[in-house]
Amino acid sequence: MSTLETQRLVNKAEKLCEQRGARLTPARREVFEILAEQEGAIGAYDLLDKLKGAVPNAKPPTIYRALDFLQEQGFVHKITSSNSYVLCSHFDHQHPVQMLICEQCGSVQEIQSDGVYDALRKQAEGQGFSVATQTIEAHGRCKDCR
Ligand SMILES: [Zn+2]
Ligand SMILES: [Zn+2]
């Protein structure tokens, strides 16, 4: 991603934080920028390595606290199956998350299928289960790796 695009995303995140009364601290902002410049998903320890370039005394809790915050704000999605993180491609609204994860190159694409969302929610309700959030991770090969 270009620096300009990163800057645009950071500005957008800053505005949203302002509206919500949340604080995008320098460490949180830095982690956000690293994620914005990342092609695919990235693990917490790789993030920490990169963060140390800007914040030399960064420790694992620095990263985890920043990631918690960014997830709460909906800026970042956690990919549980690979224990990594990816910037949300449309983080200005809450949405069910369906991710297509390429096992070859590690790229992550987000899709939003209301049909999938509704089907899961209905089936869950049939079991008396109330769904708060949904994250679906699909593994396979992207169009460049097929
Ligand atoms: Zn998203
Ligand atoms: Zn791929």
mmCIF file of C-alpha atoms and ligand atoms in Angstrom:
data_model
loop_
_atom_site.group_PDB
_atom_site.id
_atom_site.type_symbol
_atom_site.label_atom_id
_atom_site.label_comp_id
_atom_site.label_asym_id
_atom_site.label_seq_id
_atom_site.Cartn_x
_atom_site.Cartn_y
_atom_site.Cartn_z
ATOM 1 C CA MET A 1 0.000 0.000 0.000
ATOM 2 C CA SER A 2 1.304 3.473 -0.814
ATOM 3 C CA THR A 3 2.258 5.920 1.904
ATOM 4 C CA LEU A 4 -0.484 8.220 0.687
ATOM 5 C CA GLU A 5 -3.095 5.502 1.083
ATOM 6 C CA THR A 6 -1.746 4.720 4.557
ATOM 7 C CA GLN A 7 -2.021 8.395 5.470
ATOM 8 C CA ARG A 8 -5.600 8.471 4.248
ATOM 9 C CA LEU A 9 -6.492 5.445 6.386
ATOM 10 C CA VAL A 10 -4.755 6.887 9.447
ATOM 11 C CA ASN A 11 -6.683 10.153 9.034
ATOM 12 C CA LYS A 12 -9.939 8.222 8.755
ATOM 13 C CA ALA A 13 -9.146 6.201 11.894
ATOM 14 C CA GLU A 14 -8.199 9.374 13.767
ATOM 15 C CA LYS A 15 -11.493 11.032 12.887
ATOM 16 C CA LEU A 16 -13.467 7.990 14.006
ATOM 17 C CA CYS A 17 -11.575 7.858 17.306
ATOM 18 C CA GLU A 18 -12.267 11.532 17.866
ATOM 19 C CA GLN A 19 -15.984 11.014 17.251
ATOM 20 C CA ARG A 20 -16.026 8.101 19.682
ATOM 21 C CA GLY A 21 -13.926 9.785 22.341
ATOM 22 C CA ALA A 22 -11.265 7.090 21.973
ATOM 23 C CA ARG A 23 -7.569 7.862 21.974
ATOM 24 C CA LEU A 24 -5.324 6.783 19.135
ATOM 25 C CA THR A 25 -2.084 6.887 21.129
ATOM 26 C CA PRO A 26 1.261 6.995 19.272
ATOM 27 C CA ALA A 27 1.793 3.238 19.792
ATOM 28 C CA ARG A 28 -1.726 2.389 18.588
ATOM 29 C CA ARG A 29 -1.273 4.680 15.630
ATOM 30 C CA GLU A 30 2.067 3.098 14.788
ATOM 31 C CA VAL A 31 0.605 -0.427 14.896
ATOM 32 C CA PHE A 32 -2.266 0.748 12.720
ATOM 33 C CA GLU A 33 0.208 2.156 10.171
ATOM 34 C CA ILE A 34 2.214 -1.069 10.077
ATOM 35 C CA LEU A 35 -0.978 -3.037 9.440
ATOM 36 C CA ALA A 36 -2.046 -0.574 6.742
ATOM 37 C CA GLU A 37 1.246 -1.087 4.909
ATOM 38 C CA GLN A 38 1.029 -4.860 5.184
ATOM 39 C CA GLU A 39 -0.102 -6.913 2.181
ATOM 40 C CA GLY A 40 -1.574 -9.855 4.022
ATOM 41 C CA ALA A 41 -2.037 -10.739 7.668
ATOM 42 C CA ILE A 42 0.790 -10.412 10.173
ATOM 43 C CA GLY A 43 1.489 -12.125 13.489
ATOM 44 C CA ALA A 44 1.905 -10.230 16.762
ATOM 45 C CA TYR A 45 5.642 -10.934 17.010
ATOM 46 C CA ASP A 46 6.359 -9.758 13.468
ATOM 47 C CA LEU A 47 4.368 -6.663 14.328
ATOM 48 C CA LEU A 48 6.485 -6.161 17.415
ATOM 49 C CA ASP A 49 9.681 -6.403 15.355
ATOM 50 C CA LYS A 50 8.429 -3.715 13.007
ATOM 51 C CA LEU A 51 7.129 -1.563 15.840
ATOM 52 C CA LYS A 52 10.570 -1.558 17.448
ATOM 53 C CA GLY A 53 11.787 0.461 14.471
ATOM 54 C CA ALA A 54 9.618 3.360 15.668
ATOM 55 C CA VAL A 55 9.234 2.551 19.371
ATOM 56 C CA PRO A 56 12.506 0.884 20.493
ATOM 57 C CA ASN A 57 11.249 -0.034 23.974
ATOM 58 C CA ALA A 58 8.063 -1.719 22.677
ATOM 59 C CA LYS A 59 7.210 -4.950 24.513
ATOM 60 C CA PRO A 60 4.667 -7.682 23.740
ATOM 61 C CA PRO A 61 2.025 -6.066 26.012
ATOM 62 C CA THR A 62 2.410 -2.842 23.987
ATOM 63 C CA ILE A 63 1.393 -4.754 20.881
ATOM 64 C CA TYR A 64 -1.410 -6.714 22.509
ATOM 65 C CA ARG A 65 -2.916 -3.634 24.117
ATOM 66 C CA ALA A 66 -2.749 -1.767 20.810
ATOM 67 C CA LEU A 67 -4.290 -4.724 18.964
ATOM 68 C CA ASP A 68 -7.099 -5.028 21.533
ATOM 69 C CA PHE A 69 -7.880 -1.374 21.066
ATOM 70 C CA LEU A 70 -7.792 -1.567 17.269
ATOM 71 C CA GLN A 71 -10.069 -4.619 17.327
ATOM 72 C CA GLU A 72 -12.520 -2.899 19.685
ATOM 73 C CA GLN A 73 -12.695 -0.001 17.255
ATOM 74 C CA GLY A 74 -13.287 -2.435 14.400
ATOM 75 C CA PHE A 75 -10.128 -1.307 12.580
ATOM 76 C CA VAL A 76 -8.469 -4.691 12.680
ATOM 77 C CA HIS A 77 -9.624 -8.297 12.394
ATOM 78 C CA LYS A 78 -7.943 -11.180 14.120
ATOM 79 C CA ILE A 79 -7.501 -14.312 12.060
ATOM 80 C CA THR A 80 -7.809 -16.949 14.714
ATOM 81 C CA SER A 81 -6.743 -19.905 12.612
ATOM 82 C CA SER A 82 -3.318 -18.383 11.920
ATOM 83 C CA ASN A 83 -3.180 -16.152 15.002
ATOM 84 C CA SER A 84 -2.523 -13.059 12.936
ATOM 85 C CA TYR A 85 -4.046 -9.681 12.277
ATOM 86 C CA VAL A 86 -5.233 -7.789 9.242
ATOM 87 C CA LEU A 87 -6.512 -4.264 8.724
ATOM 88 C CA CYS A 88 -10.244 -4.162 8.011
ATOM 89 C CA SER A 89 -10.881 -3.003 4.470
ATOM 90 C CA HIS A 90 -13.986 -1.006 5.436
ATOM 91 C CA PHE A 91 -13.552 -0.179 9.075
ATOM 92 C CA ASP A 92 -16.040 2.650 9.311
ATOM 93 C CA HIS A 93 -18.912 0.285 10.067
ATOM 94 C CA GLN A 94 -19.450 -2.901 12.045
ATOM 95 C CA HIS A 95 -20.072 -5.923 9.866
ATOM 96 C CA PRO A 96 -19.939 -9.697 9.858
ATOM 97 C CA VAL A 97 -16.497 -10.833 8.777
ATOM 98 C CA GLN A 98 -15.876 -13.362 6.074
ATOM 99 C CA MET A 99 -12.257 -13.727 5.146
ATOM 100 C CA LEU A 100 -10.643 -15.524 2.246
ATOM 101 C CA ILE A 101 -7.161 -16.514 3.302
ATOM 102 C CA CYS A 102 -4.619 -17.651 0.724
ATOM 103 C CA GLU A 103 -2.460 -20.436 2.100
ATOM 104 C CA GLN A 104 0.175 -19.809 -0.555
ATOM 105 C CA CYS A 105 0.921 -16.082 -0.330
ATOM 106 C CA GLY A 106 -0.904 -15.217 2.885
ATOM 107 C CA SER A 107 -3.113 -12.568 1.302
ATOM 108 C CA VAL A 108 -6.423 -11.908 3.019
ATOM 109 C CA GLN A 109 -9.519 -10.663 1.266
ATOM 110 C CA GLU A 110 -12.677 -9.646 3.052
ATOM 111 C CA ILE A 111 -16.050 -10.388 1.590
ATOM 112 C CA GLN A 112 -19.444 -9.487 2.960
ATOM 113 C CA SER A 113 -22.189 -11.926 2.206
ATOM 114 C CA ASP A 114 -25.474 -11.152 3.898
ATOM 115 C CA GLY A 115 -26.780 -14.545 2.807
ATOM 116 C CA VAL A 116 -24.080 -16.344 4.796
ATOM 117 C CA TYR A 117 -24.658 -14.055 7.746
ATOM 118 C CA ASP A 118 -28.431 -14.600 7.774
ATOM 119 C CA ALA A 119 -28.207 -18.362 7.278
ATOM 120 C CA LEU A 120 -25.840 -18.751 10.214
ATOM 121 C CA ARG A 121 -27.842 -16.449 12.440
ATOM 122 C CA LYS A 122 -31.129 -18.247 11.663
ATOM 123 C CA GLN A 123 -29.662 -21.680 12.333
ATOM 124 C CA ALA A 124 -28.140 -20.432 15.561
ATOM 125 C CA GLU A 125 -31.483 -18.979 16.651
ATOM 126 C CA GLY A 126 -33.043 -22.353 15.911
ATOM 127 C CA GLN A 127 -30.695 -23.716 18.567
ATOM 128 C CA GLY A 128 -31.699 -20.952 20.958
ATOM 129 C CA PHE A 129 -28.337 -19.273 20.434
ATOM 130 C CA SER A 130 -28.016 -15.531 20.029
ATOM 131 C CA VAL A 131 -25.091 -14.515 17.806
ATOM 132 C CA ALA A 132 -23.129 -11.412 18.812
ATOM 133 C CA THR A 133 -20.366 -11.480 16.209
ATOM 134 C CA GLN A 134 -19.478 -13.723 13.302
ATOM 135 C CA THR A 135 -16.095 -14.377 11.824
ATOM 136 C CA ILE A 136 -15.754 -16.886 9.044
ATOM 137 C CA GLU A 137 -12.334 -17.865 7.776
ATOM 138 C CA ALA A 138 -12.046 -19.683 4.475
ATOM 139 C CA HIS A 139 -8.658 -21.125 3.495
ATOM 140 C CA GLY A 140 -7.549 -21.799 -0.033
ATOM 141 C CA ARG A 141 -5.716 -20.190 -2.940
ATOM 142 C CA CYS A 142 -6.168 -16.680 -4.256
ATOM 143 C CA LYS A 143 -6.484 -15.944 -7.970
ATOM 144 C CA ASP A 144 -2.751 -15.156 -8.279
ATOM 145 C CA CYS A 145 -1.703 -18.445 -6.692
ATOM 146 C CA ARG A 146 -4.049 -20.837 -8.441
HETATM 147 ZN ZN ZN B 1 -13.700 -5.746 8.017
HETATM 148 ZN ZN ZN B 2 -2.174 -16.192 -2.927
#
